[in-house]
Short mmCIF file of C-alpha atoms in Angstrom, two decimals:
data_model
loop_
_atom_site.label_atom_id
_atom_site.label_comp_id
_atom_site.label_asym_id
_atom_site.label_seq_id
_atom_site.Cartn_x
_atom_site.Cartn_y
_atom_site.Cartn_z
CA MET A 263 0.00 0.00 0.00
CA PRO A 264 1.43 3.46 -0.93
CA SER A 265 2.79 5.45 2.00
CA PRO A 266 -0.04 8.06 2.18
CA TYR A 267 -2.49 5.22 2.77
CA ARG A 268 -0.22 3.54 5.31
CA ALA A 269 0.09 6.85 7.16
CA LEU A 270 -3.69 6.95 7.64
CA PHE A 271 -3.52 3.98 9.98
CA ALA A 272 -0.99 5.58 12.31
CA ALA A 273 -3.97 6.99 14.23
CA PRO A 274 -4.98 4.75 17.15
CA GLY A 275 -8.08 2.71 16.42
CA SER A 276 -8.14 3.42 12.69
CA LYS A 277 -7.30 -0.14 11.68
CA GLY A 278 -10.00 -1.54 13.92
CA PHE A 279 -12.87 0.58 12.67
CA SER A 280 -11.73 0.14 9.05
CA VAL A 281 -11.90 -3.64 9.29
CA ALA A 282 -15.26 -3.47 11.08
CA GLY A 283 -16.52 -1.05 8.43
CA PHE A 284 -15.60 -3.45 5.64
CA PHE A 285 -17.59 -6.30 7.17
CA GLY A 286 -20.49 -3.99 7.96
CA ARG A 287 -20.56 -2.55 4.44
CA ILE A 288 -20.24 -5.60 2.21
CA PRO A 289 -23.82 -6.80 3.00
CA ILE A 290 -25.13 -3.78 1.07
CA SER A 291 -23.81 -5.32 -2.14
CA MET A 292 -24.82 -8.85 -1.14
CA MET A 293 -28.36 -8.61 0.22
CA GLY A 294 -30.31 -7.33 -2.78
CA ILE A 295 -28.79 -9.69 -5.34
CA GLY A 296 -28.84 -12.48 -2.75
CA VAL A 297 -32.60 -12.08 -2.31
CA VAL A 298 -33.09 -12.14 -6.09
CA THR A 299 -31.05 -15.33 -6.38
CA MET A 300 -32.75 -16.98 -3.40
CA ILE A 301 -36.33 -16.22 -4.47
CA SER A 302 -35.73 -17.11 -8.11
CA GLN A 303 -34.26 -20.46 -7.10
CA LEU A 304 -36.96 -21.30 -4.58
CA THR A 305 -39.98 -20.10 -6.56
CA GLY A 306 -38.85 -19.33 -10.12
CA ARG A 307 -40.69 -15.99 -9.84
CA TYR A 308 -38.29 -13.34 -11.09
CA GLY A 309 -40.95 -10.64 -10.86
CA LEU A 310 -41.37 -11.29 -7.15
CA ALA A 311 -37.61 -11.45 -6.66
CA GLY A 312 -37.10 -8.07 -8.32
CA ALA A 313 -39.95 -6.49 -6.38
CA LEU A 314 -38.50 -7.68 -3.06
CA SER A 315 -35.06 -6.35 -3.95
CA ALA A 316 -36.59 -3.00 -4.90
CA THR A 317 -38.49 -2.94 -1.60
CA ILE A 318 -35.23 -3.32 0.34
CA ALA A 319 -33.62 -0.50 -1.65
CA LEU A 320 -36.54 1.89 -1.25
CA SER A 321 -36.91 1.09 2.44
CA ALA A 322 -33.22 1.79 2.99
CA ALA A 323 -33.56 5.06 1.06
CA VAL A 324 -36.34 6.18 3.41
CA ALA A 325 -34.95 4.86 6.70
CA GLY A 326 -31.23 5.50 6.13
CA PRO A 327 -31.22 9.30 6.59
CA GLN A 328 -33.45 9.01 9.66
CA VAL A 329 -31.11 6.49 11.28
CA SER A 330 -28.11 8.69 10.49
CA ARG A 331 -29.89 11.74 11.89
CA LEU A 332 -30.38 9.89 15.16
CA VAL A 333 -26.72 8.88 15.09
CA ASP A 334 -25.71 12.53 14.87
CA GLN A 335 -27.88 13.28 17.89
CA TYR A 336 -27.21 10.30 20.16
CA GLY A 337 -24.04 8.63 18.91
CA GLN A 338 -23.27 5.54 16.83
CA ARG A 339 -23.40 2.97 19.60
CA ARG A 340 -26.82 3.96 20.96
CA VAL A 341 -28.49 4.00 17.53
CA LEU A 342 -26.69 1.48 15.33
CA ARG A 343 -27.18 -1.52 17.59
CA PRO A 344 -31.00 -1.29 17.85
CA ALA A 345 -31.32 -0.46 14.13
CA THR A 346 -29.13 -3.44 13.23
CA LEU A 347 -31.12 -5.78 15.46
CA ILE A 348 -34.30 -4.73 13.65
CA SER A 349 -32.66 -5.40 10.29
CA LEU A 350 -31.29 -8.78 11.44
CA ALA A 351 -34.68 -9.86 12.83
CA ALA A 352 -36.31 -8.90 9.53
CA ALA A 353 -33.65 -10.86 7.61
CA ALA A 354 -34.35 -13.93 9.74
CA LEU A 355 -38.07 -13.53 9.03
CA LEU A 356 -37.39 -13.27 5.30
CA LEU A 357 -35.29 -16.44 5.27
CA CYS A 358 -37.93 -18.40 7.17
CA ALA A 359 -40.77 -17.05 5.04
CA ALA A 360 -38.95 -17.92 1.82
CA HIS A 361 -37.93 -21.39 3.00
CA TYR A 362 -41.37 -22.36 4.29
CA ARG A 363 -43.31 -20.67 1.46
CA TRP A 364 -45.18 -18.20 3.67
CA PRO A 365 -47.50 -15.63 2.00
CA ASP A 366 -45.90 -12.96 -0.18
CA TRP A 367 -46.96 -10.12 2.12
CA VAL A 368 -44.71 -11.56 4.83
CA LEU A 369 -41.77 -11.40 2.43
CA PHE A 370 -42.47 -7.75 1.65
CA ALA A 371 -42.90 -6.87 5.33
CA ALA A 372 -39.54 -8.48 6.09
CA CYS A 373 -37.85 -6.56 3.28
CA VAL A 374 -39.18 -3.29 4.70
CA GLY A 375 -37.55 -4.16 8.03
CA ILE A 376 -34.25 -5.05 6.36
CA GLY A 377 -34.19 -1.49 5.03
CA CYS A 378 -33.42 -0.25 8.56
CA VAL A 379 -29.81 -1.31 7.98
CA PRO A 380 -27.53 1.63 8.85
CA SER A 381 -25.29 3.33 6.30
CA VAL A 382 -22.02 1.92 7.61
CA GLY A 383 -19.99 3.75 4.97
CA ALA A 384 -21.21 7.10 6.32
CA MET A 385 -20.34 6.01 9.86
CA ILE A 386 -16.76 5.16 8.87
CA ARG A 387 -16.31 8.41 6.96
CA ALA A 388 -17.58 10.32 9.99
CA ARG A 389 -14.87 8.65 12.10
CA TRP A 390 -12.19 9.60 9.57
CA ALA A 391 -13.51 13.17 9.62
CA ALA A 392 -13.28 13.27 13.42
CA LEU A 393 -9.66 12.09 13.21
CA TYR A 394 -8.35 14.17 10.29
CA ARG A 395 -10.67 17.15 9.88
CA GLY A 396 -8.73 20.14 8.58
CA THR A 397 -5.78 18.10 7.25
CA PRO A 398 -4.79 16.74 3.82
CA GLN A 399 -5.10 13.20 5.22
CA LEU A 400 -8.89 13.47 5.10
CA HIS A 401 -8.81 13.51 1.29
CA THR A 402 -6.72 10.33 1.35
CA ALA A 403 -9.11 8.74 3.85
CA TYR A 404 -12.14 9.47 1.67
CA SER A 405 -10.26 8.04 -1.31
CA PHE A 406 -9.51 4.87 0.61
CA GLU A 407 -13.18 4.52 1.55
CA SER A 408 -14.26 4.86 -2.07
CA VAL A 409 -11.85 2.07 -2.98
CA VAL A 410 -13.32 -0.11 -0.23
CA ASP A 411 -16.81 0.61 -1.59
CA GLU A 412 -15.79 -0.59 -5.03
CA VAL A 413 -14.09 -3.71 -3.64
CA CYS A 414 -17.34 -4.55 -1.84
CA PHE A 415 -19.34 -4.17 -5.05
CA ILE A 416 -16.85 -6.26 -7.00
CA PHE A 417 -16.79 -9.25 -4.66
CA GLY A 418 -20.06 -8.99 -2.72
CA PRO A 419 -22.41 -10.09 -5.53
CA ILE A 420 -20.01 -12.83 -6.61
CA ILE A 421 -19.91 -14.27 -3.07
CA SER A 422 -23.67 -13.97 -2.59
CA ILE A 423 -24.65 -15.52 -5.93
CA GLY A 424 -21.97 -18.20 -5.67
CA LEU A 425 -23.07 -19.38 -2.23
CA SER A 426 -26.77 -19.37 -3.08
CA THR A 427 -26.24 -21.40 -6.24
CA ALA A 428 -23.52 -23.78 -5.02
CA TRP A 429 -24.64 -24.38 -1.42
CA PHE A 430 -28.30 -23.61 -0.67
CA PRO A 431 -30.61 -20.76 -1.82
CA GLU A 432 -30.65 -18.92 1.50
CA ALA A 433 -26.86 -18.95 1.90
CA GLY A 434 -26.17 -15.55 0.29
CA PRO A 435 -28.60 -13.45 2.37
CA LEU A 436 -27.67 -15.46 5.49
CA LEU A 437 -23.97 -14.66 5.14
CA ALA A 438 -24.81 -11.01 4.43
CA ALA A 439 -26.72 -10.84 7.72
CA CYS A 440 -23.80 -12.43 9.56
CA PHE A 441 -21.37 -9.92 8.09
CA LEU A 442 -23.68 -7.07 9.11
CA ALA A 443 -23.86 -8.29 12.71
CA VAL A 444 -20.10 -8.76 12.99
CA GLY A 445 -19.30 -5.41 11.37
CA VAL A 446 -21.75 -3.20 13.26
CA PHE A 447 -21.29 -4.71 16.72
CA SER A 448 -17.52 -4.67 16.30
CA LEU A 449 -17.63 -1.05 15.15
CA THR A 450 -19.84 0.16 17.98
CA ALA A 451 -17.59 -1.58 20.52
CA GLN A 452 -14.80 0.83 19.51
CA ARG A 453 -15.74 3.87 21.57
CA ALA A 454 -12.45 5.79 21.38
CA THR A 455 -12.91 6.79 17.72
CA GLU A 456 -16.67 7.36 17.86
CA PRO A 457 -17.57 10.93 16.83
CA GLU A 458 -19.06 13.11 19.54
CA PRO A 459 -22.88 13.23 19.36
CA HIS A 460 -24.65 16.56 18.95
CA PRO A 461 -27.98 16.58 20.81
CA ARG A 462 -30.86 18.46 19.20
CA GLU A 463 -30.92 21.23 21.79
CA ARG A 464 -27.25 22.02 21.02
CA ARG A 465 -27.58 22.15 17.22
CA GLY A 466 -30.97 23.79 16.90
CA GLY A 467 -32.90 20.96 15.22
CA GLY A 468 -33.75 20.69 11.54
CA THR A 469 -32.51 18.36 8.86
CA ALA A 470 -29.31 18.45 6.84
CA MET A 471 -31.41 18.72 3.66
CA ARG A 472 -32.09 22.35 4.50
CA SER A 473 -28.64 23.03 3.06
CA ARG A 474 -29.02 24.38 -0.48
CA GLY A 475 -25.67 22.90 -1.48
CA LEU A 476 -26.65 19.44 -0.25
CA GLN A 477 -29.88 19.68 -2.24
CA VAL A 478 -27.84 20.14 -5.42
CA LEU A 479 -25.59 17.18 -4.60
CA VAL A 480 -28.52 14.86 -3.82
CA ALA A 481 -30.46 15.89 -6.94
CA THR A 482 -27.40 15.33 -9.11
CA PHE A 483 -26.79 11.94 -7.58
CA VAL A 484 -30.34 10.82 -8.27
CA ALA A 485 -29.42 11.17 -11.95
CA THR A 486 -26.03 9.55 -11.30
CA GLY A 487 -27.73 6.62 -9.59
CA ALA A 488 -29.92 6.23 -12.67
CA ILE A 489 -26.71 5.77 -14.67
CA PHE A 490 -25.57 2.95 -12.38
CA GLY A 491 -28.95 1.21 -12.26
CA ALA A 492 -29.43 1.36 -16.01
CA VAL A 493 -25.90 0.16 -16.81
CA ASP A 494 -26.37 -2.90 -14.57
CA VAL A 495 -29.67 -3.96 -16.15
CA VAL A 496 -28.69 -3.21 -19.75
CA THR A 497 -25.35 -4.99 -19.42
CA VAL A 498 -27.06 -8.18 -18.26
CA ALA A 499 -29.51 -7.97 -21.17
CA PHE A 500 -26.73 -7.21 -23.67
CA ALA A 501 -24.68 -10.17 -22.46
CA GLU A 502 -27.73 -12.41 -22.82
CA GLU A 503 -28.28 -11.20 -26.38
CA GLN A 504 -24.64 -12.05 -27.10
CA GLY A 505 -25.22 -15.56 -25.74
CA HIS A 506 -22.97 -15.14 -22.68
CA LYS A 507 -25.24 -14.00 -19.86
CA ALA A 508 -22.87 -15.30 -17.17
CA ALA A 509 -20.19 -12.91 -18.47
CA ALA A 510 -22.27 -9.93 -17.32
CA SER A 511 -20.94 -10.25 -13.77
CA VAL A 512 -17.35 -10.12 -15.06
CA VAL A 513 -18.06 -7.09 -17.25
CA LEU A 514 -19.71 -5.24 -14.36
CA ALA A 515 -16.78 -6.16 -12.12
CA VAL A 516 -14.50 -4.47 -14.68
CA TYR A 517 -16.71 -1.36 -14.39
CA ALA A 518 -16.17 -1.31 -10.62
CA ALA A 519 -12.48 -2.08 -11.06
CA GLY A 520 -12.04 1.08 -13.14
CA SER A 521 -13.49 3.12 -10.32
CA CYS A 522 -11.33 1.27 -7.78
CA VAL A 523 -8.11 2.05 -9.68
CA ALA A 524 -9.05 5.70 -10.16
CA GLY A 525 -9.93 6.10 -6.49
CA MET A 526 -6.60 4.66 -5.40
CA VAL A 527 -4.63 7.01 -7.65
CA TYR A 528 -6.81 10.02 -6.82
CA GLY A 529 -6.08 9.56 -3.13
CA LEU A 530 -2.37 10.00 -3.76
CA LEU A 531 -2.92 13.43 -5.31
CA HIS A 532 -3.60 16.71 -3.56
CA PHE A 533 -5.36 19.56 -5.28
CA ALA A 534 -5.44 23.30 -4.82
CA GLY A 535 -8.50 25.40 -5.42
CA PRO A 536 -12.21 24.87 -4.76
CA PRO A 537 -13.50 21.30 -5.01
CA GLU A 538 -16.77 22.23 -6.72
CA ARG A 539 -14.97 22.66 -10.07
CA ARG A 540 -13.44 19.18 -9.83
CA TRP A 541 -16.84 17.81 -8.85
CA LEU A 542 -18.57 19.33 -11.88
CA LEU A 543 -15.77 18.07 -14.13
CA GLY A 544 -16.27 14.58 -12.69
CA VAL A 545 -20.02 14.69 -13.35
CA CYS A 546 -19.36 15.77 -16.93
CA ALA A 547 -16.82 12.96 -17.36
CA MET A 548 -19.35 10.39 -16.15
CA ALA A 549 -21.91 11.69 -18.63
CA VAL A 550 -19.50 11.72 -21.59
CA SER A 551 -18.28 8.20 -20.77
CA MET A 552 -21.79 6.86 -21.43
CA ILE A 553 -21.68 7.84 -25.12
CA PRO A 554 -19.33 5.02 -26.27
CA LEU A 555 -21.74 2.48 -24.76
CA LEU A 556 -24.21 3.38 -27.49
CA LEU A 557 -21.72 2.03 -30.03
CA VAL A 558 -20.86 -1.32 -28.42
CA GLY A 559 -20.99 -4.36 -30.64
CA ASN A 560 -19.48 -7.11 -28.48
CA LEU A 561 -18.61 -7.91 -24.87
CA PRO A 562 -14.85 -7.20 -25.04
CA PHE A 563 -15.48 -3.71 -26.36
CA LEU A 564 -18.16 -3.21 -23.71
CA ALA A 565 -15.73 -4.24 -20.96
CA VAL A 566 -13.15 -1.71 -22.16
CA ALA A 567 -15.74 1.05 -22.45
CA LEU A 568 -17.07 0.35 -18.95
CA PHE A 569 -13.56 0.29 -17.45
CA VAL A 570 -12.94 3.76 -18.90
CA ALA A 571 -16.36 4.92 -17.69
CA GLY A 572 -15.56 3.68 -14.19
CA LEU A 573 -12.48 5.90 -13.95
CA SER A 574 -14.62 8.96 -13.22
CA ILE A 575 -16.81 7.44 -10.49
CA ALA A 576 -14.59 7.27 -7.41
CA PRO A 577 -12.95 10.70 -7.90
CA THR A 578 -16.39 12.28 -8.20
CA MET A 579 -17.63 10.51 -5.07
CA ILE A 580 -14.52 11.55 -3.12
CA THR A 581 -14.99 15.19 -4.08
CA THR A 582 -18.66 14.93 -3.16
CA MET A 583 -17.72 14.02 0.41
CA SER A 584 -15.52 17.11 0.63
CA LEU A 585 -18.41 19.26 -0.59
CA ILE A 586 -20.77 17.75 1.96
CA GLU A 587 -18.37 18.86 4.68
CA GLU A 588 -18.49 22.39 3.29
CA HIS A 589 -22.25 22.66 3.06
CA VAL A 590 -23.52 20.63 6.01
CA PRO A 591 -23.06 21.51 9.69
CA ARG A 592 -20.54 19.32 11.44
CA ALA A 593 -23.30 18.15 13.79
CA GLN A 594 -25.21 16.72 10.80
CA LEU A 595 -22.31 15.26 8.81
CA THR A 596 -23.43 11.62 9.01
CA GLU A 597 -26.95 12.51 7.92
CA GLY A 598 -25.63 14.59 5.03
CA MET A 599 -23.49 11.72 3.73
CA THR A 600 -26.43 9.34 3.99
CA TRP A 601 -28.68 11.67 1.98
CA VAL A 602 -26.28 11.35 -0.97
CA SER A 603 -26.50 7.56 -0.69
CA THR A 604 -30.28 7.89 -0.60
CA GLY A 605 -30.23 9.92 -3.80
CA LEU A 606 -28.10 7.25 -5.44
CA ALA A 607 -30.47 4.48 -4.30
CA ALA A 608 -33.51 6.31 -5.64
CA GLY A 609 -31.72 6.89 -8.92
CA VAL A 610 -30.75 3.22 -9.21
CA ALA A 611 -34.42 2.25 -8.87
CA LEU A 612 -35.46 4.78 -11.52
CA GLY A 613 -32.66 3.88 -13.91
CA SER A 614 -33.17 0.13 -13.70
CA SER A 615 -36.93 0.50 -14.27
CA ALA A 616 -36.50 2.82 -17.23
CA ALA A 617 -33.80 0.61 -18.74
CA GLY A 618 -36.00 -2.47 -18.43
CA TRP A 619 -38.82 -0.72 -20.28
CA VAL A 620 -36.52 0.40 -23.10
CA ILE A 621 -34.97 -3.08 -23.41
CA ASP A 622 -38.40 -4.68 -23.76
CA ALA A 623 -39.41 -2.13 -26.37
CA ALA A 624 -36.25 -1.74 -28.45
CA GLY A 625 -33.54 -4.18 -27.32
CA ALA A 626 -30.43 -4.07 -25.17
CA ARG A 627 -28.29 -1.76 -27.31
CA ALA A 628 -31.02 0.88 -27.25
CA GLY A 629 -31.10 0.49 -23.48
CA TYR A 630 -27.72 2.24 -23.21
CA GLY A 631 -29.56 5.40 -24.20
CA VAL A 632 -30.99 5.50 -20.66
CA PRO A 633 -27.65 6.06 -18.87
CA ALA A 634 -26.69 8.55 -21.59
CA VAL A 635 -29.83 10.59 -20.92
CA ALA A 636 -29.34 10.27 -17.15
CA GLY A 637 -25.79 11.58 -17.54
CA ALA A 638 -27.07 14.60 -19.46
CA VAL A 639 -29.59 15.29 -16.69
CA ALA A 640 -26.83 15.05 -14.07
CA VAL A 641 -24.73 17.60 -15.96
CA ALA A 642 -27.70 19.94 -16.33
CA VAL A 643 -28.50 19.81 -12.62
CA GLY A 644 -24.83 20.28 -11.75
CA PHE A 645 -24.52 23.41 -13.88
CA LEU A 646 -27.82 24.86 -12.65
CA GLY A 647 -26.82 24.37 -9.02
CA PHE A 648 -23.16 25.31 -9.36
CA ARG A 649 -23.64 28.74 -7.78
CA ARG A 650 -24.98 27.12 -4.63
CA LEU A 651 -21.88 24.95 -4.39
CA LYS A 652 -19.61 27.99 -4.75
CA ARG A 653 -21.06 29.53 -1.58
CA PRO A 654 -20.28 27.19 1.33
CA ALA A 655 -21.85 28.19 4.60
CA PRO A 656 -19.52 29.73 7.21
CA GLY A 657 -18.59 27.78 10.30
CA ARG A 658 -18.90 24.39 8.66
CA GLY A 659 -16.34 21.57 8.72
CA GLY A 660 -14.54 20.44 5.59
CA SER A 661 -12.52 22.04 2.88
CA VAL A 662 -13.30 25.63 3.89
CA GLU A 663 -11.63 25.06 7.21
CA GLN A 664 -8.93 22.91 5.64
CA HIS A 665 -7.83 25.78 3.38
CA SER A 666 -7.82 28.29 6.22
CA GLU A 667 -5.89 25.98 8.53
CA ARG A 668 -3.27 25.32 5.86
CA LYS A 669 -2.79 29.08 5.46
CA GLU A 670 -2.42 29.49 9.21
CA ARG A 671 0.22 26.76 9.37
CA HIS A 672 2.09 28.34 6.43
CA VAL A 673 2.09 31.75 8.12
CA ALA A 674 3.29 30.19 11.37
#
């Protein structure tokens, strides 16, 4: 590991919460696809499987920011453990209901409960912010976390699908639940690095979404999520048309690998100037990278095009976290990060639905028009809201304070 990344873990407790965060985060990439695999194997009903997976995603999009808001008020330990127990109990109900063929409404009720799963990625980033706020190391830490995210999305679905098909149908979701329990309870046992809570009476109430800058970021990432959701669905359909449906998982892993490589390199660099320009450039790069997908004719070309497209993902996400710190009060940082994830989740649902409709109507190649349109929408929203991003609120954590503290150290 390059020295800037090794230096991150010189802080006491950083290795422990990073490992716990990995185990707590990988279920996000395992549970949805695991439920699809389990239900399709047990019942052969792909429509039901997709609806249950969508229910988990939408439930998490609704519950996630509320859980994170409570975390900001009362602390990670007091909130994450009860929320995780609810999610684990719902997962156990889902496994039993699927195995014993209980009514469909029980399956949907269980999936709603699974959506209470906390946003572990936001919790880990909040711990890094508490350790390195106002220093260049925070940029490296956010880069490292984006790489971990991509690693989870490369290997999580492979593990989940592999276990459910090779062992027994419930194996994928079961292992995801075990990982969640180990990760969250290990994380919350580490009190020394837990960010200080900010009770409501001390921060004046309200939600992080009152920030005009955060509204722009979330709206843009709804369109960005539509890119991701559409690319996943269309790639599977395109691989099936080519007669190699199983290769879709490899091609999508290459997409995530491109982001992983870019995030690793981006973390080694340090930039001067306002981050909102780099963010807008990243959004534009994501949109432009969708155009070659309209020209794909075979799977090798598609894999290359997706690898190139993935290069813009992690850098844009890393810069987004810096912007959240500029536009969201420090007391609401976890909630602000979770709102961006919520926007992505909502966009994934919209993009996958729209892509499925286009594929049915005009074929898989035409389906790549959906992420291209979503990219154009993301760019439009980014440009329209750029002025809001150029005016960070005073007294917030993040890059504003980082720049000022660097100047103070230089003067000293």
